[in-house]
């Protein structure tokens, strides 16, 4: 519902400013997008970074980052591109939008979004002693962007479960590197935590399958990043392969540092930032016009 009302609201704004701009023959980008960058779920790490960006860039004074949802943002993006209209969104890789549309990241001279992001595997304190087999597999877990994308894109016309199973079956070599020599267990329960974005469904499902094959009884619960860090730091859950660092979930990492074990990266070269269609003639966050 929220998504639909956002669409209606922005569609209405677009028509109004579009008509106004036609009379003077030029389109002011700020007016055309109603001084709004389309964000995603309020709980996303990106929204915290986006708020920092608004503070840091002088030209963004008076601009807003709209809190909505990933599906609503994607609908906005699709509609804008269909009409070759301007739009500015919070975007990230890996994600299929870069496969379907010609998009670009705006340069970020103040370095608010960082160069590139890495997924880390985090475990609760004591997991190594309690479940050394799972700990060892989680510690070895590492894959490439292309692997994750295969699961994410595969899930578009099946399900994350099926796509992850297919990936595991087609990538036995890689999976064996994570599990080779690790003793099997007998139905021990392990709780993983993840988030409600496609990339995290993909990694969560693959980990679930791998640990189940090892003999574990696995639960994967998708929650907001803040809840995930809290649950891990208090020892309520066992591990996560979902955090994006150093920028996206950096504030949460710092808040809970010392209360979890960082097993290092499991995927490198992810990215977060401000994204626009390639046909737009701005290249940097600094090119976003000042609100008059
Ligand atoms: N994301 C995708 C999330 C994490 C995964 C970058 C949109 C975020 O917390 O911002």
JSON list of N, CA, C and O and ligand atoms in Angstrom, two decimals, residues 40 43-46 92 195 197 199-200 225 244 248-249 272, ligand 1:
[
{"chain": "A", "resi": 40, "resn": "UNK", "atom": "N", "xyz": [15.05, 3.62, 0.44]},
{"chain": "A", "resi": 40, "resn": "UNK", "atom": "CA", "xyz": [14.43, 2.29, 0.61]},
{"chain": "A", "resi": 40, "resn": "UNK", "atom": "C", "xyz": [13.87, 2.18, 2.04]},
{"chain": "A", "resi": 40, "resn": "UNK", "atom": "O", "xyz": [13.44, 3.18, 2.60]},
{"chain": "A", "resi": 43, "resn": "UNK", "atom": "N", "xyz": [14.89, 0.96, 7.89]},
{"chain": "A", "resi": 43, "resn": "UNK", "atom": "CA", "xyz": [15.87, 0.19, 8.67]},
{"chain": "A", "resi": 43, "resn": "UNK", "atom": "C", "xyz": [17.14, -0.16, 7.93]},
{"chain": "A", "resi": 43, "resn": "UNK", "atom": "O", "xyz": [18.08, -0.73, 8.52]},
{"chain": "A", "resi": 44, "resn": "UNK", "atom": "N", "xyz": [17.21, 0.15, 6.65]},
{"chain": "A", "resi": 44, "resn": "UNK", "atom": "CA", "xyz": [18.40, -0.22, 5.86]},
{"chain": "A", "resi": 44, "resn": "UNK", "atom": "C", "xyz": [19.61, 0.60, 6.29]},
{"chain": "A", "resi": 44, "resn": "UNK", "atom": "O", "xyz": [19.49, 1.79, 6.60]},
{"chain": "A", "resi": 45, "resn": "UNK", "atom": "N", "xyz": [20.76, -0.04, 6.28]},
{"chain": "A", "resi": 45, "resn": "UNK", "atom": "CA", "xyz": [22.00, 0.67, 6.59]},
{"chain": "A", "resi": 45, "resn": "UNK", "atom": "C", "xyz": [22.20, 1.85, 5.64]},
{"chain": "A", "resi": 45, "resn": "UNK", "atom": "O", "xyz": [22.70, 2.91, 6.04]},
{"chain": "A", "resi": 46, "resn": "UNK", "atom": "N", "xyz": [21.80, 1.67, 4.40]},
{"chain": "A", "resi": 46, "resn": "UNK", "atom": "CA", "xyz": [21.97, 2.73, 3.40]},
{"chain": "A", "resi": 46, "resn": "UNK", "atom": "C", "xyz": [21.25, 4.01, 3.80]},
{"chain": "A", "resi": 46, "resn": "UNK", "atom": "O", "xyz": [21.67, 5.11, 3.42]},
{"chain": "A", "resi": 92, "resn": "UNK", "atom": "N", "xyz": [22.50, -0.23, -5.01]},
{"chain": "A", "resi": 92, "resn": "UNK", "atom": "CA", "xyz": [23.58, -1.10, -4.55]},
{"chain": "A", "resi": 92, "resn": "UNK", "atom": "C", "xyz": [23.79, -2.28, -5.49]},
{"chain": "A", "resi": 92, "resn": "UNK", "atom": "O", "xyz": [22.92, -2.64, -6.26]},
{"chain": "A", "resi": 195, "resn": "UNK", "atom": "N", "xyz": [18.93, -10.56, 6.25]},
{"chain": "A", "resi": 195, "resn": "UNK", "atom": "CA", "xyz": [18.05, -9.41, 6.02]},
{"chain": "A", "resi": 195, "resn": "UNK", "atom": "C", "xyz": [17.10, -9.69, 4.85]},
{"chain": "A", "resi": 195, "resn": "UNK", "atom": "O", "xyz": [17.34, -10.56, 4.05]},
{"chain": "A", "resi": 197, "resn": "UNK", "atom": "N", "xyz": [16.64, -8.58, 1.90]},
{"chain": "A", "resi": 197, "resn": "UNK", "atom": "CA", "xyz": [16.98, -8.14, 0.55]},
{"chain": "A", "resi": 197, "resn": "UNK", "atom": "C", "xyz": [17.45, -9.36, -0.22]},
{"chain": "A", "resi": 197, "resn": "UNK", "atom": "O", "xyz": [17.94, -10.33, 0.37]},
{"chain": "A", "resi": 199, "resn": "UNK", "atom": "N", "xyz": [19.98, -10.16, -2.00]},
{"chain": "A", "resi": 199, "resn": "UNK", "atom": "CA", "xyz": [21.35, -10.65, -1.84]},
{"chain": "A", "resi": 199, "resn": "UNK", "atom": "C", "xyz": [21.48, -11.49, -0.56]},
{"chain": "A", "resi": 199, "resn": "UNK", "atom": "O", "xyz": [22.19, -12.50, -0.52]},
{"chain": "A", "resi": 200, "resn": "UNK", "atom": "N", "xyz": [20.76, -11.08, 0.47]},
{"chain": "A", "resi": 200, "resn": "UNK", "atom": "CA", "xyz": [20.85, -11.78, 1.75]},
{"chain": "A", "resi": 200, "resn": "UNK", "atom": "C", "xyz": [19.99, -13.05, 1.76]},
{"chain": "A", "resi": 200, "resn": "UNK", "atom": "O", "xyz": [20.33, -14.02, 2.44]},
{"chain": "A", "resi": 225, "resn": "UNK", "atom": "N", "xyz": [18.88, -4.85, 9.84]},
{"chain": "A", "resi": 225, "resn": "UNK", "atom": "CA", "xyz": [20.27, -4.90, 10.31]},
{"chain": "A", "resi": 225, "resn": "UNK", "atom": "C", "xyz": [20.44, -4.58, 11.80]},
{"chain": "A", "resi": 225, "resn": "UNK", "atom": "O", "xyz": [21.19, -5.26, 12.50]},
{"chain": "A", "resi": 244, "resn": "UNK", "atom": "N", "xyz": [27.13, -5.70, 5.62]},
{"chain": "A", "resi": 244, "resn": "UNK", "atom": "CA", "xyz": [27.90, -4.98, 4.61]},
{"chain": "A", "resi": 244, "resn": "UNK", "atom": "C", "xyz": [28.79, -3.97, 5.32]},
{"chain": "A", "resi": 244, "resn": "UNK", "atom": "O", "xyz": [28.30, -3.12, 6.05]},
{"chain": "A", "resi": 248, "resn": "UNK", "atom": "N", "xyz": [28.02, 0.54, 4.99]},
{"chain": "A", "resi": 248, "resn": "UNK", "atom": "CA", "xyz": [26.57, 0.33, 5.15]},
{"chain": "A", "resi": 248, "resn": "UNK", "atom": "C", "xyz": [26.15, 0.02, 6.59]},
{"chain": "A", "resi": 248, "resn": "UNK", "atom": "O", "xyz": [25.22, 0.62, 7.10]},
{"chain": "A", "resi": 249, "resn": "UNK", "atom": "N", "xyz": [26.81, -0.96, 7.19]},
{"chain": "A", "resi": 249, "resn": "UNK", "atom": "CA", "xyz": [26.44, -1.32, 8.56]},
{"chain": "A", "resi": 249, "resn": "UNK", "atom": "C", "xyz": [27.56, -0.95, 9.54]},
{"chain": "A", "resi": 249, "resn": "UNK", "atom": "O", "xyz": [27.63, -1.49, 10.66]},
{"chain": "A", "resi": 272, "resn": "UNK", "atom": "N", "xyz": [27.61, 0.43, -2.60]},
{"chain": "A", "resi": 272, "resn": "UNK", "atom": "CA", "xyz": [26.41, 1.21, -2.27]},
{"chain": "A", "resi": 272, "resn": "UNK", "atom": "C", "xyz": [26.64, 2.65, -2.70]},
{"chain": "A", "resi": 272, "resn": "UNK", "atom": "O", "xyz": [27.77, 3.11, -2.73]},
{"chain": "B", "resi": 1, "resn": "LIG", "atom": "N1", "xyz": [21.24, -3.03, 1.21]},
{"chain": "B", "resi": 1, "resn": "LIG", "atom": "C1", "xyz": [21.20, -4.40, 0.70]},
{"chain": "B", "resi": 1, "resn": "LIG", "atom": "C2", "xyz": [21.06, -3.22, 2.66]},
{"chain": "B", "resi": 1, "resn": "LIG", "atom": "C3", "xyz": [21.85, -4.43, 2.99]},
{"chain": "B", "resi": 1, "resn": "LIG", "atom": "C4", "xyz": [21.67, -5.26, 1.79]},
{"chain": "B", "resi": 1, "resn": "LIG", "atom": "C5", "xyz": [22.52, -2.45, 0.84]},
{"chain": "B", "resi": 1, "resn": "LIG", "atom": "C6", "xyz": [20.13, -2.31, 0.64]},
{"chain": "B", "resi": 1, "resn": "LIG", "atom": "C7", "xyz": [21.23, -2.05, 3.62]},
{"chain": "B", "resi": 1, "resn": "LIG", "atom": "O1", "xyz": [21.24, -2.29, 4.84]},
{"chain": "B", "resi": 1, "resn": "LIG", "atom": "O2", "xyz": [21.30, -0.91, 3.18]}
]
